[in-house]
Short mmCIF file of C-alpha atoms in Angstrom, two decimals:
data_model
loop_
_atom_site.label_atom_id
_atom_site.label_comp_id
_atom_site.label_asym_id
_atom_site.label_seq_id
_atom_site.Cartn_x
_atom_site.Cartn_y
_atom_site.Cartn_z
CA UNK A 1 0.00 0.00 0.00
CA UNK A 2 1.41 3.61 -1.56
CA UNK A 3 0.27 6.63 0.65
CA UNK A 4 -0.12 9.78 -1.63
CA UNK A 5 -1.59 13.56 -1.41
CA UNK A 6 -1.42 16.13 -1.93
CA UNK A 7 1.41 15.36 0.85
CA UNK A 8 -0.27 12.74 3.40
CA UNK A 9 2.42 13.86 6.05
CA UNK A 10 -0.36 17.20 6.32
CA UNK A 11 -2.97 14.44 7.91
CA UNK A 12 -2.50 14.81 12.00
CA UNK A 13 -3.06 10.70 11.54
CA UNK A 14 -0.70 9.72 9.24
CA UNK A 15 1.88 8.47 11.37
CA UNK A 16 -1.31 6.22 12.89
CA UNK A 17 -2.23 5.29 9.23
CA UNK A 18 1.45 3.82 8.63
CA UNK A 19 1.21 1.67 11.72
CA UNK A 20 -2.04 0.72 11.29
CA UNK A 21 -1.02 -0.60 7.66
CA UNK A 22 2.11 -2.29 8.90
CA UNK A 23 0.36 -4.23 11.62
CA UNK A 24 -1.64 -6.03 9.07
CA UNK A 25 1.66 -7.20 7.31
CA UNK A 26 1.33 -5.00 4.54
CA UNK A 27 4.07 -3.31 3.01
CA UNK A 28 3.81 -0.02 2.96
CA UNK A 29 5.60 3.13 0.35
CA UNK A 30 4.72 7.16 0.52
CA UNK A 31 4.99 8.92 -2.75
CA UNK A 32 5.60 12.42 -1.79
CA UNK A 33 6.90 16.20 -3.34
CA UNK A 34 9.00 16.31 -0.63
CA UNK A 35 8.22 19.86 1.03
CA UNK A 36 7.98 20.02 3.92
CA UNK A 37 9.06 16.45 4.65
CA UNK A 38 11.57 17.14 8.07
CA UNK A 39 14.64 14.93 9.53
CA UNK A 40 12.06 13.86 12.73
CA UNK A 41 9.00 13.49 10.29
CA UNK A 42 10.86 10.93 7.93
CA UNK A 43 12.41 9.13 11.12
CA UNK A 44 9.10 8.93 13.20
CA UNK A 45 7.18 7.46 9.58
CA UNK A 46 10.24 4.77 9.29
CA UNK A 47 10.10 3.52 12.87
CA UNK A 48 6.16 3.30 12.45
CA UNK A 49 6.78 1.09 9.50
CA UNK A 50 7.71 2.81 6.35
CA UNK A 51 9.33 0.78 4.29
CA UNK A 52 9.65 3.27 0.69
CA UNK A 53 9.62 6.48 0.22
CA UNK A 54 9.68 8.08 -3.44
CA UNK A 55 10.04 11.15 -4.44
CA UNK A 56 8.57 13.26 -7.22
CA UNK A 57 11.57 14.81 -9.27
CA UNK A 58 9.79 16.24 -12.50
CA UNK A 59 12.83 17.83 -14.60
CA UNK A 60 15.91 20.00 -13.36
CA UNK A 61 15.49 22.76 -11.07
CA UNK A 62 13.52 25.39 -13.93
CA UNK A 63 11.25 22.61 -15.84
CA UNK A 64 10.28 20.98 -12.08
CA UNK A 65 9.90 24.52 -10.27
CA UNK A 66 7.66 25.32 -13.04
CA UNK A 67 5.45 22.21 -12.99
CA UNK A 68 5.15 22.88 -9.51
CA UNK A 69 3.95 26.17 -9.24
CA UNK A 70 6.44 27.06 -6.65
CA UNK A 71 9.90 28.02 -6.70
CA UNK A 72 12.30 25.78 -4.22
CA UNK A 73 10.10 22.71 -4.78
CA UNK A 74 13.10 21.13 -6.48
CA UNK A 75 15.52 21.69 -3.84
CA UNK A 76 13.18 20.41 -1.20
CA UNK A 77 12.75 17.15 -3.04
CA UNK A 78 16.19 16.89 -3.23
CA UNK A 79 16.92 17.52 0.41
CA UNK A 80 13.99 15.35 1.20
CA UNK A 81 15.59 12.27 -0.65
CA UNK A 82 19.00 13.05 1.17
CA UNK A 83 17.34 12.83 4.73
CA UNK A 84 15.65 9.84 3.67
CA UNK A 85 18.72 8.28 2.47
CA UNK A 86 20.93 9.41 5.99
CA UNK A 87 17.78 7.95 7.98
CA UNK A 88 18.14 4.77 6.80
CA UNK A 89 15.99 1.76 6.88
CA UNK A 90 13.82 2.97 3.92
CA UNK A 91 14.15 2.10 0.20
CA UNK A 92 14.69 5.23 -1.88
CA UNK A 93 12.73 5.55 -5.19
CA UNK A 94 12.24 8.66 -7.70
CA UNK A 95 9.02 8.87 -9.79
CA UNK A 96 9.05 11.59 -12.78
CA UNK A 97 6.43 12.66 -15.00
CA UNK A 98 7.31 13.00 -18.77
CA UNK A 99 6.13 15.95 -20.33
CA UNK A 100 7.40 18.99 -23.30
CA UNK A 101 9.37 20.05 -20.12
CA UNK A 102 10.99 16.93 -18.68
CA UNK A 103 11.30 14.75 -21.37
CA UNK A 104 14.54 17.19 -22.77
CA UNK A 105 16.59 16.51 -19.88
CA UNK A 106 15.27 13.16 -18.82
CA UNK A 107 19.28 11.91 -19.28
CA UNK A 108 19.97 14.50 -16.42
CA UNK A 109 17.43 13.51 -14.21
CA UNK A 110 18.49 10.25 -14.14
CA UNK A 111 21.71 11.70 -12.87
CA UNK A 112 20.65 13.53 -10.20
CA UNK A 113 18.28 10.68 -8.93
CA UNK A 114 21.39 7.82 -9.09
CA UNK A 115 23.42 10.62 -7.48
CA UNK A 116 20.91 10.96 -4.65
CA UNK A 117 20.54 7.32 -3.74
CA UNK A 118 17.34 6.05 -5.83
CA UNK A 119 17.50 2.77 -6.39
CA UNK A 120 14.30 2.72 -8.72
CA UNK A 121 12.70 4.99 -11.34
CA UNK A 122 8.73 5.38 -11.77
CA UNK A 123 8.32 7.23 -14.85
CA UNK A 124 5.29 7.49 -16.30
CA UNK A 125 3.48 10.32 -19.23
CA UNK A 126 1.84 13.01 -17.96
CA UNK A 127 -2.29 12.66 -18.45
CA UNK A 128 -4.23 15.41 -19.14
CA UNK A 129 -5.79 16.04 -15.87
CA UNK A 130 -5.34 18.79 -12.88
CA UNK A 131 -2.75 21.44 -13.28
CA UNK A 132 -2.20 19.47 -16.69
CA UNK A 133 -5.70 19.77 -18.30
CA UNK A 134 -5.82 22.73 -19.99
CA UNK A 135 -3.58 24.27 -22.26
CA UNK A 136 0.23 25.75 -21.46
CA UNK A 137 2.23 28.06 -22.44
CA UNK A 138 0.31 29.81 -25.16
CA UNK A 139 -2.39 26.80 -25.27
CA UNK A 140 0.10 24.53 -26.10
CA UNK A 141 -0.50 21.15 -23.50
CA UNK A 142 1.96 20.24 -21.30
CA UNK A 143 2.02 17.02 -21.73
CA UNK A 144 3.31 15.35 -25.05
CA UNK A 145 1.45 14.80 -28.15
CA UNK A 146 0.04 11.37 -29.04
CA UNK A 147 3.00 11.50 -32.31
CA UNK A 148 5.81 12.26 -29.38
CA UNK A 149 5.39 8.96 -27.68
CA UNK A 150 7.54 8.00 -31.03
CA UNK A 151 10.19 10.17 -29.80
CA UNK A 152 9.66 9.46 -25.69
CA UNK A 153 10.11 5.29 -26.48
CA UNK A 154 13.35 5.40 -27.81
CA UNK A 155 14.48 7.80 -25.15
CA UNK A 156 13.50 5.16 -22.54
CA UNK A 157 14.69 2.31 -23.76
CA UNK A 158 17.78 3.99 -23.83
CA UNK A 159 17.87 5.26 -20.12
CA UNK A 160 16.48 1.83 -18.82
CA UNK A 161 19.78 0.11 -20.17
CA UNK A 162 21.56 2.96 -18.80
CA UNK A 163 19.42 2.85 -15.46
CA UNK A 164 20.47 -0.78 -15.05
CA UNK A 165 24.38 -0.63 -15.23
CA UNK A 166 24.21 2.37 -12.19
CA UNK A 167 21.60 0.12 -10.06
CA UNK A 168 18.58 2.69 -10.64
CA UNK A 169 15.71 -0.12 -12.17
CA UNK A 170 13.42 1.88 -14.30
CA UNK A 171 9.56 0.76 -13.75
CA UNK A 172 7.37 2.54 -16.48
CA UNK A 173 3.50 3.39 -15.51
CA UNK A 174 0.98 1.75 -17.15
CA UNK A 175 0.44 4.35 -19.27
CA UNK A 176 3.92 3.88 -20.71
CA UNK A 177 3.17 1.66 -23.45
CA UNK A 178 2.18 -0.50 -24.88
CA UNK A 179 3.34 -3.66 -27.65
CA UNK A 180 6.19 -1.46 -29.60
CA UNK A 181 9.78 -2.61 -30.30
CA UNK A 182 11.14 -1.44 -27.02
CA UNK A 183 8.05 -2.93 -24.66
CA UNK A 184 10.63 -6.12 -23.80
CA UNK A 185 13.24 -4.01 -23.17
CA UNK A 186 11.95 -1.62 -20.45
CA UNK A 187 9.59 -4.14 -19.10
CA UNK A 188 11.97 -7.01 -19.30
CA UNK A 189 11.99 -7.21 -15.81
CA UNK A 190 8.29 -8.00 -16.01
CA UNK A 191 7.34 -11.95 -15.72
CA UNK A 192 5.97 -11.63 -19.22
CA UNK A 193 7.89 -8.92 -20.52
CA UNK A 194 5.47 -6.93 -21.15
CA UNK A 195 2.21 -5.03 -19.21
CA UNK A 196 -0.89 -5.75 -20.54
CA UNK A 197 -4.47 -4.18 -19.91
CA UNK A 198 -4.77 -1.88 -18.00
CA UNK A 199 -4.87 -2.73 -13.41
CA UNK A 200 -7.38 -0.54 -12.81
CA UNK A 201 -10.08 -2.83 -10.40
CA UNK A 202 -7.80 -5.64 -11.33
CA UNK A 203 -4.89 -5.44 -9.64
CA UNK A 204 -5.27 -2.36 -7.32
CA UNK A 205 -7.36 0.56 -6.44
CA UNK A 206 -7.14 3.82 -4.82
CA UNK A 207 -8.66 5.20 -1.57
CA UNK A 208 -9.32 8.65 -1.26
CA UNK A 209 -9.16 10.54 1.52
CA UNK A 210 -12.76 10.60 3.01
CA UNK A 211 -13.16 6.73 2.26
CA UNK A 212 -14.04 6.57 -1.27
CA UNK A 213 -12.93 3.72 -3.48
CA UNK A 214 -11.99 3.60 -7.37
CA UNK A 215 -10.02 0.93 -9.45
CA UNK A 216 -7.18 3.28 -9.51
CA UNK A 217 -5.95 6.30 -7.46
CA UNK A 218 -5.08 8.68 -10.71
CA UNK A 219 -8.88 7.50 -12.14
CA UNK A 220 -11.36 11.35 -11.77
CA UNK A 221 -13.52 10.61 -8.59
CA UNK A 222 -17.03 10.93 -10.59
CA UNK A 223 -16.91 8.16 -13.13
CA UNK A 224 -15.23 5.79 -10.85
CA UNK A 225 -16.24 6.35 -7.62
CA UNK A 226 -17.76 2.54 -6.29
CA UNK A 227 -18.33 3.29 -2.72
CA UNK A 228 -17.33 4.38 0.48
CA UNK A 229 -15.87 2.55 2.89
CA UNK A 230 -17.71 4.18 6.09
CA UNK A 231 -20.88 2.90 4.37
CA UNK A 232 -19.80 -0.30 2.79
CA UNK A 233 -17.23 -3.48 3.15
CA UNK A 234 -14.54 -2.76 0.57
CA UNK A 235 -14.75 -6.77 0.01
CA UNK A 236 -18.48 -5.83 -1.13
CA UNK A 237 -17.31 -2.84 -3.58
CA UNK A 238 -14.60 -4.62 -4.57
CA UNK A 239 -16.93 -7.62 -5.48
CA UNK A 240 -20.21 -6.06 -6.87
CA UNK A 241 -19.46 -2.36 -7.79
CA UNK A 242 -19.81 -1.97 -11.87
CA UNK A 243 -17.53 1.28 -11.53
CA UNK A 244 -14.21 -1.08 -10.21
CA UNK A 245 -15.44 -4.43 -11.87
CA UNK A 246 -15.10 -2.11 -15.38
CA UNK A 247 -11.73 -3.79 -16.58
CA UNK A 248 -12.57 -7.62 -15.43
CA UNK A 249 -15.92 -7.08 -16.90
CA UNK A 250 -14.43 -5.17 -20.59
CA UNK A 251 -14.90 -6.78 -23.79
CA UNK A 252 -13.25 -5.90 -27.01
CA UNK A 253 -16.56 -4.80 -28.32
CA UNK A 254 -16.65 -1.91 -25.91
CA UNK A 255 -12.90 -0.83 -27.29
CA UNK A 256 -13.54 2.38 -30.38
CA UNK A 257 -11.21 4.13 -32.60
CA UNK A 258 -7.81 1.97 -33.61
CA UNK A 259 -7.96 0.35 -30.37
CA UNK A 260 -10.85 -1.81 -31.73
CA UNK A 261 -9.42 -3.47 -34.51
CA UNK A 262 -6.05 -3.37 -33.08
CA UNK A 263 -4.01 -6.80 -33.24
CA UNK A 264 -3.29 -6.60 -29.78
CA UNK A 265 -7.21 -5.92 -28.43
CA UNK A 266 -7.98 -8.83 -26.59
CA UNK A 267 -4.41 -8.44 -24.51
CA UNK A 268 -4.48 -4.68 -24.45
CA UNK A 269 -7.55 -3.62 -23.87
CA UNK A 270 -7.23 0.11 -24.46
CA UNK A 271 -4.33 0.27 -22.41
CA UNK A 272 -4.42 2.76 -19.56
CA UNK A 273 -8.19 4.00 -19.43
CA UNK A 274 -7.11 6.74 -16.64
CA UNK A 275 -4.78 8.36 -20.06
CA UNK A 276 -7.84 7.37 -22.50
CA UNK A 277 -10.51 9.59 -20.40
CA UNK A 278 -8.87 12.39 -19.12
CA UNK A 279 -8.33 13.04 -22.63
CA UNK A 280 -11.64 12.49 -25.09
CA UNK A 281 -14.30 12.22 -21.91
CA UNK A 282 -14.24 8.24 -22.20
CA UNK A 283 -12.12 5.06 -22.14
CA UNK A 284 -11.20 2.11 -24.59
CA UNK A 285 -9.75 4.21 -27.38
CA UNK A 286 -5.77 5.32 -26.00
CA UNK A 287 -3.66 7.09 -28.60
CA UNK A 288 -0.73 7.26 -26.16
CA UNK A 289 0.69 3.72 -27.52
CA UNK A 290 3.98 3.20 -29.08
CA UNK A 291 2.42 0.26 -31.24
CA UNK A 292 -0.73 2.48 -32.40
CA UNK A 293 2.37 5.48 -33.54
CA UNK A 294 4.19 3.26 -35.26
CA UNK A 295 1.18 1.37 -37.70
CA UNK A 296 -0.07 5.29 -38.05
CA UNK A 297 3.28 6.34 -39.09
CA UNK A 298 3.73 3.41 -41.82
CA UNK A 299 0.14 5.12 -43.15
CA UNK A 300 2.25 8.65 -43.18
CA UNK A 301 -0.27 9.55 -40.40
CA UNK A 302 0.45 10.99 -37.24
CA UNK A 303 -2.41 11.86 -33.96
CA UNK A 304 -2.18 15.14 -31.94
CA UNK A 305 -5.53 16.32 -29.57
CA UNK A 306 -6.95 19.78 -29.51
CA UNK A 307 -8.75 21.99 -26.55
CA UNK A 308 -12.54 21.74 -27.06
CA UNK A 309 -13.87 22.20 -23.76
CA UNK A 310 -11.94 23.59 -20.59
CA UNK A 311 -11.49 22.19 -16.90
CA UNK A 312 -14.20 22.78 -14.66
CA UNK A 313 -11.58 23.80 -12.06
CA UNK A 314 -12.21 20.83 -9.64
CA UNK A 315 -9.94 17.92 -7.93
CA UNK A 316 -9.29 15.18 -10.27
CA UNK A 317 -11.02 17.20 -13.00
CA UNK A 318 -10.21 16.95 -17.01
CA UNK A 319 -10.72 18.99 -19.82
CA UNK A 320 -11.79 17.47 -23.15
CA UNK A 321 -9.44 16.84 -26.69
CA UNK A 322 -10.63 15.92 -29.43
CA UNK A 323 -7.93 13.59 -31.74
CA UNK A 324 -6.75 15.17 -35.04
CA UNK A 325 -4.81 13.36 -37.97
CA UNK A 326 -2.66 14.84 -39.79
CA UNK A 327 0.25 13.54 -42.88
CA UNK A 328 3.38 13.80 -41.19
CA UNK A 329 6.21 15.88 -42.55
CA UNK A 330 8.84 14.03 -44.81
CA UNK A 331 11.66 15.14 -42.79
CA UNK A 332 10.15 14.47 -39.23
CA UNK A 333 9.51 11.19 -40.18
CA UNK A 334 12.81 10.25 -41.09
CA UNK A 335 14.01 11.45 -38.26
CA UNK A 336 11.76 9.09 -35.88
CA UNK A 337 12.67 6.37 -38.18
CA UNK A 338 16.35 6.95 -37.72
CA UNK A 339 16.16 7.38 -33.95
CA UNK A 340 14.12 3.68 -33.39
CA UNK A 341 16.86 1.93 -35.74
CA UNK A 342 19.59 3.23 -34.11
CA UNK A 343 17.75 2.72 -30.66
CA UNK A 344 16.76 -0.56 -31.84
CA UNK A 345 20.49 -1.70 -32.45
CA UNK A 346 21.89 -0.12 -29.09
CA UNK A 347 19.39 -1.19 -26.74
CA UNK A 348 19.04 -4.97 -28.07
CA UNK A 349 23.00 -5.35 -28.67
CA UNK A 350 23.54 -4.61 -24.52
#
């Protein structure tokens, strides 16, 4: 069990809610920013039973800062992974978002989190949802294009075999994906080498903070809210609840768009339905997949999204896209062409 926030050090309890989930023999791992996160507050959460503690470092200093909204968020997260690291007693693990601001100096990052003491590497793409919904920077999203994933892949594959000689194990999200050249490569550590569909009410879910339950933690709250449990058993909701039974129930007939008549529907599945929604308003139809890219870009056809309707301004809230094809230019083409061969030969010759 992963407690997240906001920061879940700001609960008076959560020293209490560590304990409580280490009695039960559970493991348990904080996610955190970092700010804020004291000498005495990572000690007293280790000795109730900590047993993880990662850190969110998205970018250098500038491209994390901004993210953030808050200048010295970078250096806090940094200081906050050194006190973990002289505390002892708790593994040390990064987590980075990759976005048109991270994914430039992703190489660095991985510097700066070996450098620190991380011994594993969450990355995962940001999803167009909270501070991420709208537009940035002129209307421009933050996070990457559908097309870009065709740059990101190669990048990762990359930084994974990298990752592995310094001792830092890269573990992609399950929206990192899904079925392109380089899926064995960062998910070789993987039992079957690969992810397939997507966890959500499957192999986790997410408690919010007054009780509610949902497949998946990053899932918005109205959709896939199942229950509560101060009203309910969570075996019950776990059990009976149509909003987390949604993946063990899915059928390829309820898949749209290329994910429908995609050679790899039945595994897939649509991928990761928390990227699919937040996007187009509804699930089953995920143009954030390396395999989808590449068959586009053999048809000279490349996905971006536009804005068509803004955030309402509310927790967990999304905006909504709408997907737009478009030929792709000669030369950029080329260019992604050239970077997967070369990738292809590096990363499968170590």
């Amino acid at each position: 069990m992963t407690i997240i926030g906001g920061e879940a050090y700001l609960r008076d309890d959560w020293i209490q809610i560590i304990e409580r989930i280490a009695s039960h023999g559970m493991r348990c791992g904080m996610a955190t920013g970092g700010r804020g996160l004291t000498k005495e507050r990572i000690v007293a959460a280790r000795d109730a039973g900590l047993e993880a503690f990662s850190v969110s470092i998205d970018g250098l200093e500038e491209q994390h800062d901004a993210q953030r909204g808050v200048r010295g968020s970078f250096r806090a997260a940094i200081d906050a992974m050194d006190r973990a690291r002289a505390a002892g007693g708790i593994r040390l693990t990064a987590n980075t978002q990759i976005n048109r601001l991270s994914m430039p100096v992703l190489e660095q990052v991985l510097d700066v989190i070996a450098e620190h003491g991380a011994t594993a590497w969450q990355v995962q793409l940001t999803a167009a949802m909270g501070r991420a919904a709208d537009g940035f920077k002129g209307g421009a999203p933050l996070f990457l294009q559908p097309y870009e994933v065709l740059y990101a892949h190669p990048k990762l594959a990359r930084l994974k075999r990298e990752g592995d000689k310094r001792g830092v194990t890269m573990w992609p999200g399950n929206n990192v994906g899904h079925f392109g050249p380089f899926e064995g490569v960062i998910r070789g550590h993987f039992k079957a080498g690969y992810r397939g569909s997507c966890g959500a009410g499957r192999l986790s879910l997410g408690i919010e903070a007054n009780g509610d339950i949902k497949g998946c933690p990053s899932l918005p709250t109205r959709p896939y809210v199942g229950g509560n449990v101060r009203e309910q058993k969570l075996v019950d909701i776990w059990e009976r609840s149509k909003e987390l039974r949604f993946m063990r129930d899915m059928t390829v007939a309820e898949l749209s768009g290329f994910c429908k008549d995609c050679y790899y529907a039945a595994e897939c599945r649509g991928g990761c339905h928390w990227q699919s929604h937040t996007l187009l308003g509804y699930r089953g139809d995920n143009p954030y997949c390396h395999h989808r890219a590449l068959e586009l870009m053999a048809q000279g056809v490349r996905e971006r999204v536009e804005l068509v309707e803004a955030a309402p301004n509310e927790p967990f809230d999304f905006a909504r896209w709408s997907l737009v094809r478009e030929p792709w230019p000669a030369d950029e083409r080329a260019e992604v062409e050239r970077i997967h061969r070369e990738t292809e030969a590096v990363v499968w010759a170590s």
